[in-house]
Amino acid sequence: MSSGVLSETSRDTRGSSTTKDPVPSVADAFGSLVFTDAEQERRLPKTVHQALRRTITRGEPLDASVADAVASALKDWAVEHGATHYTHWFQPLTGITAEKHDSFLAPTSDGRAVAEFSGKELVKGEPDASSFPSGGMRSTFEARGYTAWDPMSPPWLLKFGGAVTLVIPTAFVSWTGEALDKKTPLLRSMEAISTQAVRVLKLFGSHAERVVTTCGPEQEYFLIDREFYLSRPDLINAGRTLFGAKPPKGQELEDQYFGAIAERAMAFMSDVETELYKIGVPVKTRHNEVAPSQYEIAPIFENANVATDHQMMTMETMRRFAPKHGLACLLHEKPFAGVNGSGKHLNWSMSDDRGHNLLSPGTNPHDNLQFLVFCTAVLRAVNKWQGLLRASIASAGNDHRLGANEAPPAIISIFLGDMLTDIFEQIEKGRAKSSKQGGVLDTGVLVLPKLPRDTGDRNRTSPFAFTGNKFEFRAVSSNQSIAYPNIALNVAVTESLDYMATQLEKATAAGKSIEAAVADLLPKVIKENKRIIFNGNNYAKEWEKEAVKRGLLNQKNTVEALPNLIAKDVIGIFEKYKVLNEREVHARYEVMVETYNKTVNVEGQLMVLMANRYILPATFEYQKQLAQAVSAVKAAGGRSVEGRKTLDRLTKLADQFKGRTDKLEKALGHEGHGSAEQHAKHFRDVVVPAMSALREIGDELEAIVPHNIWPLATYREMLFIK
Ligand code: ADP
Ligand code: MG
């Protein structure tokens, strides 16, 4: 039974503790720490297993007796693998993930302890919810919340620090049923899009009962030596460098992209991948990215709910494993100013319960027609709900990418590629109808040539690109959970599919064929929404001007973008499709504004600290050395012209630097009884510029103060020593 535990023990007695376990093959390792479907089937009575499958595949409620049986099997499996504790793992409104560990052991009346785990403990947990941000939701109602098992995402074992813990993925809700997390609305949004997509599929004669959204997030990140990381308070506490002059050798050489992966980084990746395989995350690709010391990891796509959990696990695992290799893993969107930042490309599609990708062009006119309807629905969704999409990726960190000196810009647009754009243009111009072949739609339009798969790199500047059989939301930040952008997309496309389905149902009910109904509808929808299509260089200045002409939003920062979330029509669709009610939307908005304020505040405080306690003392030290050198030269009867000049320049910079530090400190001290929004505006308009102004002088000082005195690791060291 406990073969895993036994064999490990026997290995330990055979060799020294440094003997390495034989490396298991990838296939053996994959999912070995997951309570997989196969494991469930093996351990559960048939009826229980079937009931559980129905819950997983059709969302049917789980009854108490089934939960008890599942809990018991799950506990046995976990204990056999050495687990002593279990945790309900969830995704609160801020932060990454949260967990509270409880022991399986329960005391017995005769003073012993036995491993216990009931269905109730599996299904429902009570974390101390008061410490999690709720955007004011709980204060007005019930002060507690509970975590509820998400049977769709399988439990796994976390082996860390010598402990083995059973991790149960859960949703976090208040006792009044309001969502206190990111998973609950994600699940609701997947339900909503399924309902509308099935309506459209039905019009095309499909018998599909459910549609799931699929996603494959590509994660970019930096790896730097941990010693450097530990020497920088800004990296430790803000995740990015707040000072730092550009390195002499920049990424402009572009010899990094797809280049050889340094040995330490390779060892780290291999370790992370092995661990992720074991806990069931299907990671697939790894490569160097554009910037020096920047890398990417990407999984094979999965159901969006599981993919979202797996993405959190990926980030956690990377953070956890880096120190083992003497590295620090930086997930911030812009750890180094002037160097390419990190994003997370969210590849997104819809798939029916037979596994057909709904965004894959078909091989016959009928399938192509259906593909065009789904594709047009996304086009309309992104145009109509661009504000919501923009807000879903807004954060203080992402402000350094979007709308700053980096692509993609803050303007949301769609890259369709030349061929699909051409097809859309033809449909819009109504060429379809003037077909000589007599059909309702020109088959020349409808029988699409097999679309060549656009590699994601064809247009690296677009925030939202069609890449052959999926869309890729590229403006997502490296540091964020993919839950919000997924939810935003799902809700937007749900509304769009609802609109399309309603129009098409009306037309077909009036006797039109589905082909004719589509031929009537598409040109109109394309005409109304085509302004969102842009295949050019999104980084160019002209695009900004062009976008203004087209009436597209260009919200350059979080403070500007977040109010989109609480716009009346946005709340309207969240409520209509039962994804979030008005209070739940507001709660998320409030937490996002607060998070922005806290982030900028921490960064500002850190800069003041680093200025006063690191950079100024070093500057004064050099000033002293220079002054002594100038005096010494004078005493020896000479004149140190250059020494004098440097000293003057240094003195001037030091004074300026201190002046700007004090100014920043004052800006941060701004007290006021304003709203969170007013604080946010103050941070954006006063604090952020004061930070930039201070940094400017700090970076100038870095170029003058000798290396042996400069107290911070430099960009050159951090980025090029591997
Ligand atoms: P590229 O490297 O050209 O961008 P890939 O095929 O490597 O394309 O895909 C990148 C990411 O997109 C991977 O994580 C992959 O799993 C994901 N992906 C592929 N197909 C889909 C799909 N139908 N739905 C969601 N994600 C997908
Ligand atoms: Mg990509």
PDB file of C-alpha atoms and ligand atoms in Angstrom, residues 218 296 345 347 456-457 472 474, ligand 2:
ATOM      1  CA  GLU A 218       2.955  31.823 -21.660  1.00  0.00           C
ATOM      2  CA  GLU A 296       9.659  31.981 -20.839  1.00  0.00           C
ATOM      3  CA  HIS A 345       0.405  35.811 -23.190  1.00  0.00           C
ATOM      4  CA  ASN A 347      -3.877  32.060 -25.375  1.00  0.00           C
ATOM      5  CA  GLY A 456       2.555  34.291 -32.163  1.00  0.00           C
ATOM      6  CA  ASP A 457       5.676  36.172 -33.105  1.00  0.00           C
ATOM      7  CA  GLU A 472      -3.728  35.581 -27.731  1.00  0.00           C
ATOM      8  CA  ARG A 474      -0.772  39.671 -24.889  1.00  0.00           C
TER       9      ARG A 474
HETATM   10 MG    MG B   2       2.914  33.797 -27.793  1.00  0.00          MG
END
